[in-house]
XYZ file of C-alpha atoms in Angstrom:
482
model
C 0.000 0.000 0.000
C 0.919 3.681 -0.217
C 1.541 3.857 3.556
C 3.807 0.801 3.376
C 5.844 2.418 0.598
C 6.286 5.577 2.690
C 7.286 3.428 5.693
C 9.859 1.602 3.527
C 11.366 4.925 2.503
C 12.400 5.507 6.116
C 13.923 2.010 6.523
C 17.643 1.831 5.920
C 18.394 -0.043 2.724
C 21.901 -0.818 3.886
C 21.005 -2.115 7.313
C 17.788 -4.024 6.914
C 14.898 -3.145 9.115
C 16.848 -0.361 10.845
C 14.835 2.863 11.104
C 16.395 6.098 9.865
C 16.311 8.002 13.132
C 19.357 10.191 12.573
C 20.336 12.893 10.084
C 23.794 13.617 8.744
C 23.921 17.356 8.157
C 27.256 17.007 6.437
C 25.806 14.687 3.799
C 22.209 15.965 3.992
C 21.011 12.399 4.443
C 18.700 10.418 6.769
C 20.608 7.496 8.334
C 20.046 4.701 10.816
C 21.865 3.804 14.052
C 24.171 1.413 12.217
C 25.123 4.078 9.656
C 26.385 6.340 12.406
C 29.087 3.833 13.314
C 29.905 2.565 9.825
C 29.533 4.843 6.776
C 29.118 8.105 8.769
C 31.537 7.384 11.564
C 34.132 9.947 10.475
C 34.750 12.759 12.979
C 33.930 15.531 10.491
C 30.348 14.339 10.130
C 27.668 16.404 11.875
C 25.052 13.892 12.977
C 21.961 14.620 15.004
C 18.661 12.953 15.756
C 16.176 13.314 12.940
C 13.558 15.053 15.120
C 16.082 17.690 16.254
C 17.302 18.155 12.683
C 13.731 18.508 11.452
C 12.954 21.109 14.105
C 16.058 23.033 13.205
C 15.333 22.931 9.479
C 11.677 23.847 10.058
C 12.864 26.999 11.784
C 15.268 27.760 8.948
C 12.601 27.357 6.251
C 10.026 29.314 8.228
C 12.476 32.212 8.354
C 12.572 32.359 4.551
C 8.793 32.476 4.114
C 8.474 36.219 4.813
C 10.913 37.147 2.077
C 9.210 34.837 -0.380
C 5.780 36.201 0.566
C 7.128 39.703 0.026
C 8.431 38.714 -3.388
C 5.101 37.123 -4.250
C 3.200 40.273 -3.339
C 5.730 42.376 -5.219
C 5.291 40.222 -8.314
C 1.512 40.354 -7.927
C 1.707 44.156 -7.820
C 3.903 44.143 -10.921
C 1.497 41.783 -12.641
C -1.424 44.068 -11.821
C 0.603 47.069 -12.930
C 1.439 45.278 -16.177
C -2.240 44.574 -16.781
C -3.179 48.168 -15.986
C -0.362 49.502 -18.136
C -1.434 47.295 -21.015
C -5.017 48.469 -20.620
C -3.919 52.107 -20.474
C -1.630 51.603 -23.455
C -4.422 50.086 -25.516
C -6.754 52.919 -24.515
C -4.084 55.464 -25.458
C -3.547 53.638 -28.734
C -7.229 53.965 -29.579
C -7.221 57.611 -28.487
C -4.017 58.388 -30.402
C -5.355 56.732 -33.539
C -8.587 58.711 -33.221
C -6.715 61.982 -32.611
C -4.485 61.341 -35.625
C -7.532 60.733 -37.777
C -9.303 63.811 -36.410
C -6.225 65.994 -36.832
C -5.630 64.630 -40.314
C -9.254 65.366 -41.183
C -8.849 68.873 -39.777
C -5.647 69.497 -41.740
C -7.153 68.003 -44.878
C -10.190 70.236 -44.435
C -7.938 73.282 -44.048
C -5.860 72.293 -47.048
C -9.014 71.701 -49.093
C -10.357 75.055 -47.925
C -7.060 76.727 -48.846
C -7.104 74.925 -52.183
C -10.637 76.175 -52.807
C -9.704 79.713 -51.786
C -6.695 79.752 -54.111
C -8.668 78.231 -56.984
C -11.507 80.682 -56.359
C -8.952 83.492 -56.374
C -7.548 82.263 -59.677
C -11.070 81.969 -61.111
C -11.934 85.466 -59.893
C -8.777 86.864 -61.461
C -9.488 84.900 -64.636
C -12.993 86.340 -64.978
C -11.883 89.816 -63.982
C -8.945 89.981 -66.348
C -10.809 88.316 -69.230
C -13.450 91.002 -68.797
C -10.680 93.615 -69.005
C -9.292 91.924 -72.119
C -12.729 91.816 -73.749
C -13.385 95.448 -72.896
C -9.947 96.413 -74.161
C -10.482 94.449 -77.360
C -13.864 96.106 -77.948
C -12.327 99.555 -77.527
C -9.614 98.656 -80.037
C -12.099 97.093 -82.484
C -14.420 100.110 -82.338
C -11.510 102.497 -82.844
C -10.215 100.391 -85.729
C -13.602 100.345 -87.470
C -14.046 104.090 -87.059
C -10.603 104.817 -88.476
C -11.117 102.417 -91.412
C -14.506 103.904 -92.190
C -13.197 107.465 -92.006
C -10.213 106.599 -94.209
C -12.376 104.905 -96.852
C -14.814 107.812 -96.842
C -11.997 110.335 -97.134
C -10.378 108.409 -99.999
C -13.680 108.127 -101.831
C -14.459 111.817 -101.499
C -10.909 112.819 -102.394
C -10.897 110.626 -105.506
C -14.437 110.771 -106.820
C -16.208 113.874 -105.519
C -16.700 116.886 -107.730
C -15.000 120.099 -106.829
C -18.133 121.506 -105.225
C -18.910 118.337 -103.273
C -15.318 117.926 -102.190
C -15.060 121.475 -100.909
C -18.372 121.170 -99.067
C -17.348 117.881 -97.398
C -13.730 118.764 -96.765
C -14.226 120.556 -93.393
C -16.267 117.647 -91.993
C -13.850 114.980 -93.196
C -10.829 116.972 -92.026
C -12.396 117.369 -88.561
C -13.146 113.619 -88.379
C -9.582 112.744 -89.398
C -8.052 115.197 -86.918
C -10.347 113.901 -84.189
C -9.491 110.261 -84.855
C -5.781 111.032 -85.109
C -5.944 112.279 -81.522
C -7.433 108.961 -80.374
C -4.585 106.530 -79.723
C -5.009 102.876 -78.754
C -5.094 102.526 -74.940
C -2.138 100.765 -73.391
C -2.703 97.323 -71.958
C -1.240 97.129 -68.443
C 0.272 93.662 -68.505
C 1.805 93.994 -65.058
C -1.628 94.213 -63.450
C -2.603 90.907 -65.031
C 0.486 88.971 -63.994
C -0.475 85.745 -62.253
C 1.250 82.473 -61.451
C 1.220 79.821 -58.754
C 4.288 79.515 -56.551
C 4.742 76.282 -54.614
C 5.840 76.766 -51.038
C 9.144 75.278 -49.917
C 7.889 74.634 -46.374
C 4.909 72.981 -44.732
C 4.685 75.048 -41.562
C 1.090 76.200 -41.873
C -2.092 75.851 -43.888
C -0.660 77.936 -46.723
C 2.140 75.445 -47.344
C 0.617 74.319 -50.627
C 1.684 77.611 -52.127
C 0.183 80.878 -53.259
C -0.963 82.755 -56.289
C 1.572 85.468 -56.922
C 0.605 88.759 -58.460
C 2.645 91.873 -58.914
C 1.486 94.385 -56.377
C -0.478 97.370 -57.585
C 1.500 100.577 -57.900
C -0.086 103.735 -56.600
C 0.783 107.404 -56.969
C -0.494 110.480 -55.149
C -3.450 111.909 -57.029
C -4.765 114.514 -54.620
C -4.250 115.779 -51.073
C -6.360 118.045 -48.899
C -6.369 119.303 -45.329
C -3.881 120.802 -42.913
C -3.379 121.017 -39.168
C -6.030 123.005 -37.358
C -9.661 123.208 -36.288
C -11.153 125.277 -39.080
C -12.921 124.251 -42.261
C -10.836 121.784 -44.229
C -8.476 121.278 -41.294
C -7.733 118.251 -39.130
C -6.150 117.755 -35.734
C -6.229 113.967 -35.776
C -7.601 112.352 -38.920
C -7.732 108.801 -37.576
C -10.568 106.792 -39.146
C -11.704 106.919 -42.755
C -14.460 105.298 -44.814
C -15.776 105.619 -48.364
C -19.231 105.199 -49.884
C -20.952 105.633 -53.221
C -21.152 107.640 -55.281
C -18.288 109.847 -54.141
C -18.213 110.342 -50.384
C -15.416 109.976 -47.873
C -15.962 110.266 -44.117
C -12.982 111.190 -41.931
C -13.075 110.714 -38.138
C -11.186 113.599 -36.486
C -11.470 112.808 -32.775
C -9.483 115.767 -31.427
C -11.783 118.155 -33.265
C -14.786 116.088 -32.184
C -16.300 115.522 -35.609
C -16.624 113.264 -38.613
C -15.944 115.354 -41.712
C -17.809 114.383 -44.895
C -15.634 114.839 -47.986
C -15.334 113.847 -51.614
C -12.073 113.093 -53.383
C -11.408 116.815 -53.742
C -11.948 117.804 -50.117
C -14.558 118.565 -47.422
C -18.121 119.120 -48.592
C -19.128 121.223 -45.608
C -21.131 118.450 -43.919
C -19.965 116.930 -40.668
C -21.191 114.770 -37.802
C -20.694 116.347 -34.372
C -19.204 113.779 -31.997
C -15.863 112.549 -30.638
C -15.186 109.656 -33.022
C -12.269 107.262 -33.113
C -13.379 105.428 -36.240
C -16.019 105.448 -38.965
C -17.197 102.769 -41.392
C -19.748 102.800 -44.228
C -22.801 100.540 -43.999
C -25.398 100.594 -46.826
C -26.712 104.189 -46.637
C -25.321 104.967 -43.211
C -22.158 105.889 -41.348
C -21.262 103.818 -38.273
C -19.134 105.862 -35.871
C -17.239 104.449 -32.881
C -17.199 107.088 -30.143
C -15.273 106.561 -26.905
C -18.246 105.200 -24.959
C -20.927 104.336 -27.498
C -21.604 103.765 -31.179
C -23.637 106.233 -33.226
C -25.177 105.453 -36.598
C -25.952 108.361 -38.939
C -27.882 108.617 -42.163
C -26.049 110.008 -45.157
C -27.790 113.351 -44.645
C -25.984 113.594 -41.255
C -29.080 112.903 -39.127
C -28.710 110.476 -36.230
C -30.420 107.145 -36.987
C -29.744 105.429 -33.661
C -27.038 104.866 -31.079
C -26.137 101.998 -28.805
C -23.813 100.825 -26.066
C -21.571 97.793 -26.434
C -22.397 96.377 -23.009
C -25.623 95.115 -21.501
C -28.003 97.797 -20.282
C -27.352 96.775 -16.670
C -23.604 97.419 -17.189
C -23.906 100.878 -18.767
C -22.040 103.366 -16.583
C -20.481 100.583 -14.546
C -18.279 98.828 -17.089
C -15.587 101.043 -18.615
C -15.087 100.792 -22.361
C -12.821 102.387 -24.967
C -14.311 101.976 -28.426
C -11.591 102.564 -31.000
C -12.637 100.711 -34.157
C -15.588 99.452 -36.164
C -16.260 97.204 -39.151
C -19.191 95.594 -40.935
C -19.268 91.797 -41.140
C -20.277 89.849 -44.236
C -23.685 89.125 -42.691
C -24.302 92.849 -42.185
C -23.730 92.846 -38.427
C -21.664 95.610 -36.847
C -18.327 94.726 -35.216
C -16.839 97.109 -32.637
C -13.342 97.014 -31.122
C -13.079 97.777 -27.384
C -9.453 98.429 -26.421
C -10.178 98.805 -22.703
C -11.731 95.343 -22.376
C -9.720 93.704 -25.222
C -13.020 92.713 -26.779
C -14.831 92.572 -30.100
C -18.579 93.054 -29.774
C -21.018 92.040 -32.506
C -24.272 93.960 -32.864
C -27.462 93.709 -34.855
C -27.902 96.511 -37.427
C -30.988 98.644 -36.959
C -30.910 98.840 -33.180
C -27.384 97.802 -32.132
C -28.571 94.887 -30.007
C -25.592 93.003 -28.557
C -25.222 89.560 -30.152
C -21.787 88.303 -29.088
C -18.748 89.256 -27.036
C -15.510 88.045 -28.611
C -12.404 88.415 -26.378
C -9.140 89.004 -28.248
C -5.488 88.820 -27.240
C -4.322 91.916 -29.109
C -5.697 95.438 -28.922
C -8.317 96.025 -31.667
C -7.112 99.528 -32.625
C -8.241 99.040 -36.240
C -10.382 96.355 -37.855
C -11.030 94.960 -41.323
C -13.083 92.028 -42.585
C -11.644 89.649 -45.191
C -13.680 88.139 -48.020
C -13.780 84.768 -46.229
C -15.059 86.319 -42.994
C -11.734 86.376 -41.122
C -11.079 89.496 -39.044
C -7.916 91.583 -39.415
C -6.902 93.290 -36.154
C -4.209 95.964 -35.979
C -2.525 96.497 -32.592
C -0.954 99.963 -32.499
C 1.174 99.472 -29.382
C 2.641 96.091 -30.325
C 3.268 97.021 -33.946
C 1.630 93.909 -35.341
C -1.481 92.735 -37.134
C -3.349 89.539 -36.321
C -5.815 87.614 -38.454
C -8.440 85.673 -36.522
C -11.170 83.230 -37.489
C -14.475 83.901 -35.708
C -16.526 81.248 -37.505
C -17.103 79.255 -34.309
C -17.875 82.290 -32.156
C -14.541 82.842 -30.424
C -11.609 84.441 -32.274
C -9.031 81.783 -33.200
C -5.603 83.063 -34.358
C -4.827 82.320 -37.998
C -1.586 84.208 -38.507
C 0.317 87.270 -37.299
C 1.914 89.915 -39.515
C 4.895 91.870 -38.181
C 5.710 94.545 -40.777
C 9.239 95.813 -41.266
C 10.644 98.992 -42.784
C 14.231 98.910 -44.018
C 14.699 95.528 -42.369
C 13.591 96.712 -38.916
C 10.319 95.948 -37.120
C 7.915 98.874 -37.269
C 7.025 100.572 -34.003
C 3.335 101.076 -34.741
C 0.725 99.361 -36.882
C -2.236 101.539 -37.768
C -5.124 101.272 -40.222
C -5.915 98.078 -42.112
C -8.187 97.198 -45.006
C -8.918 94.039 -46.956
C -9.660 93.586 -50.648
C -10.105 90.588 -52.908
C -6.377 90.698 -53.651
C -5.065 90.957 -50.121
C -4.530 93.068 -47.022
C -3.203 96.618 -46.755
C -1.509 97.825 -43.555
C -0.431 101.336 -42.548
C 2.659 101.350 -40.337
C 5.459 103.634 -39.204
C 8.730 103.648 -37.276
C 7.563 106.189 -34.700
C 9.114 109.091 -36.609
C 7.036 111.531 -38.621
C 7.128 111.052 -42.416
C 8.306 107.452 -41.905
C 4.886 105.972 -42.633
C 4.404 103.197 -45.182
C 1.447 101.284 -46.529
C 2.262 97.648 -47.274
C 0.292 95.114 -49.252
C 0.103 91.471 -48.112
C -1.647 88.511 -49.634
C -4.588 86.833 -47.917
C -2.269 84.519 -45.977
C -0.211 87.395 -44.568
C 2.798 87.179 -46.896
C 4.373 90.463 -47.975
C 3.639 91.516 -51.556
C 4.987 95.035 -51.894
C 5.276 98.498 -50.419
C 2.454 100.599 -51.842
C 3.183 104.060 -50.410
C 6.128 105.631 -48.563
C 6.832 108.909 -46.798
C 3.496 109.369 -45.036
C 3.387 111.781 -42.098
C 1.457 109.637 -39.609
C -0.845 107.257 -41.509
C -3.905 106.014 -39.623
C -7.083 104.767 -41.299
C -6.996 103.571 -44.909
C -9.774 102.655 -47.341
C -10.535 102.198 -51.009
C -12.951 104.606 -52.622
C -16.335 103.169 -53.571
C -15.225 102.323 -57.117
C -12.124 100.564 -55.800
C -9.812 102.613 -57.976
C -8.411 105.017 -55.403
C -6.742 104.580 -52.043
C -7.659 107.129 -49.366
C -5.364 107.628 -46.365
C -6.165 109.525 -43.163
C -2.695 110.984 -42.578
C -3.352 112.727 -39.225
C -3.506 116.356 -40.471
C -4.549 115.618 -44.041
C -6.187 113.135 -46.366
C -4.207 111.734 -49.274
C -5.819 110.118 -52.315
C -3.771 107.680 -54.414
C -4.700 105.996 -57.660
C -3.311 103.011 -59.517
C -0.727 103.546 -62.225
């Protein structure tokens, strides 16, 4: 049986039927009484009774259990940590994969949007310039036909008319010929129709796919009016400027406390009595940003309505400094509050507050791009920021830091946006150091448009888009394309 086998294991095989009641520690072996005097009789052998040896060894083993238990718990903790780490890793893997896909989708969407914008820009230029070509061709064709007809008529009369008929027709024909000889074919301005796509060498932002390059428009001074003072036709601080059809220019002169209504030749005699920082045209009205409120005037200089840029409960309690205004693509009014570093959006018609949009740079001047982005000029920092407000809160798109002669400008002033880019007035802090620079829609420098301005502030295009009007502190300068 099993018990017999176990009993046999403790019987000495060398000395039959002798029980193994001793233990040789030297040999690590159970032995019997006979073994102690035969095989294990040497003096160097450490022999003890089996029960004493067992007790001793039990104590020894028991002493090792704590360390082993500690190791077991340590391993169990590591095992749990491994499981948790694996779980966390797998969760992070899923999250990382999702974030990569979301970011890729976001970048792809931006690239597609930039692609669409560039292609739309090319299409716009294509239609615009083809229209110019067609108009130019029609002018040439009409002039050609008139000259051919006059020449044929003159030849016929000269060759075939009788003396009396010839002499009677001569003055008319001579006048026609002289008149046509003074009409020369108009020059085609190739440089204004220059267009090509330039691939970017970097991929640091959404515009990395490249840009459509056009030679910047060249402008020359066409007319200037105004001087320092408080009288008629004089300005103390021509800061804001706006243009409207058919031929009106409004200039905000805050030190003189008025908005002066002008045309491209000078003041018309009409003005709006207030302390304006900025003025912008909106349909048949002027929107004027005063220090503490916004006033909207009809074109005949009568007040249409006025509004505050804070809630009614905050009027008189919350300090504001309204320095700029613009009209959004949806027709809403945008006002820049330098005191609170805030853009406020208002409903036209009553000025009801729609949104507050906090910004990180001072909104000293504002412009709205064709895609709805907002251009913000910060006078103190000498920079211009472009922000996207499509989701309600302004998100930075890019920052423009103009330079003059390789050095950062000290002040950035008025800004405006057209279909071909952004225009920025800037200066070094010294009088007559003012420039107006043109940038493309992504903020890349195109060219210097105007130099030598006294202290350029607001800038705008006239209603027909052919002239550039500059509020140059004590005067207004009108430039046209050449």
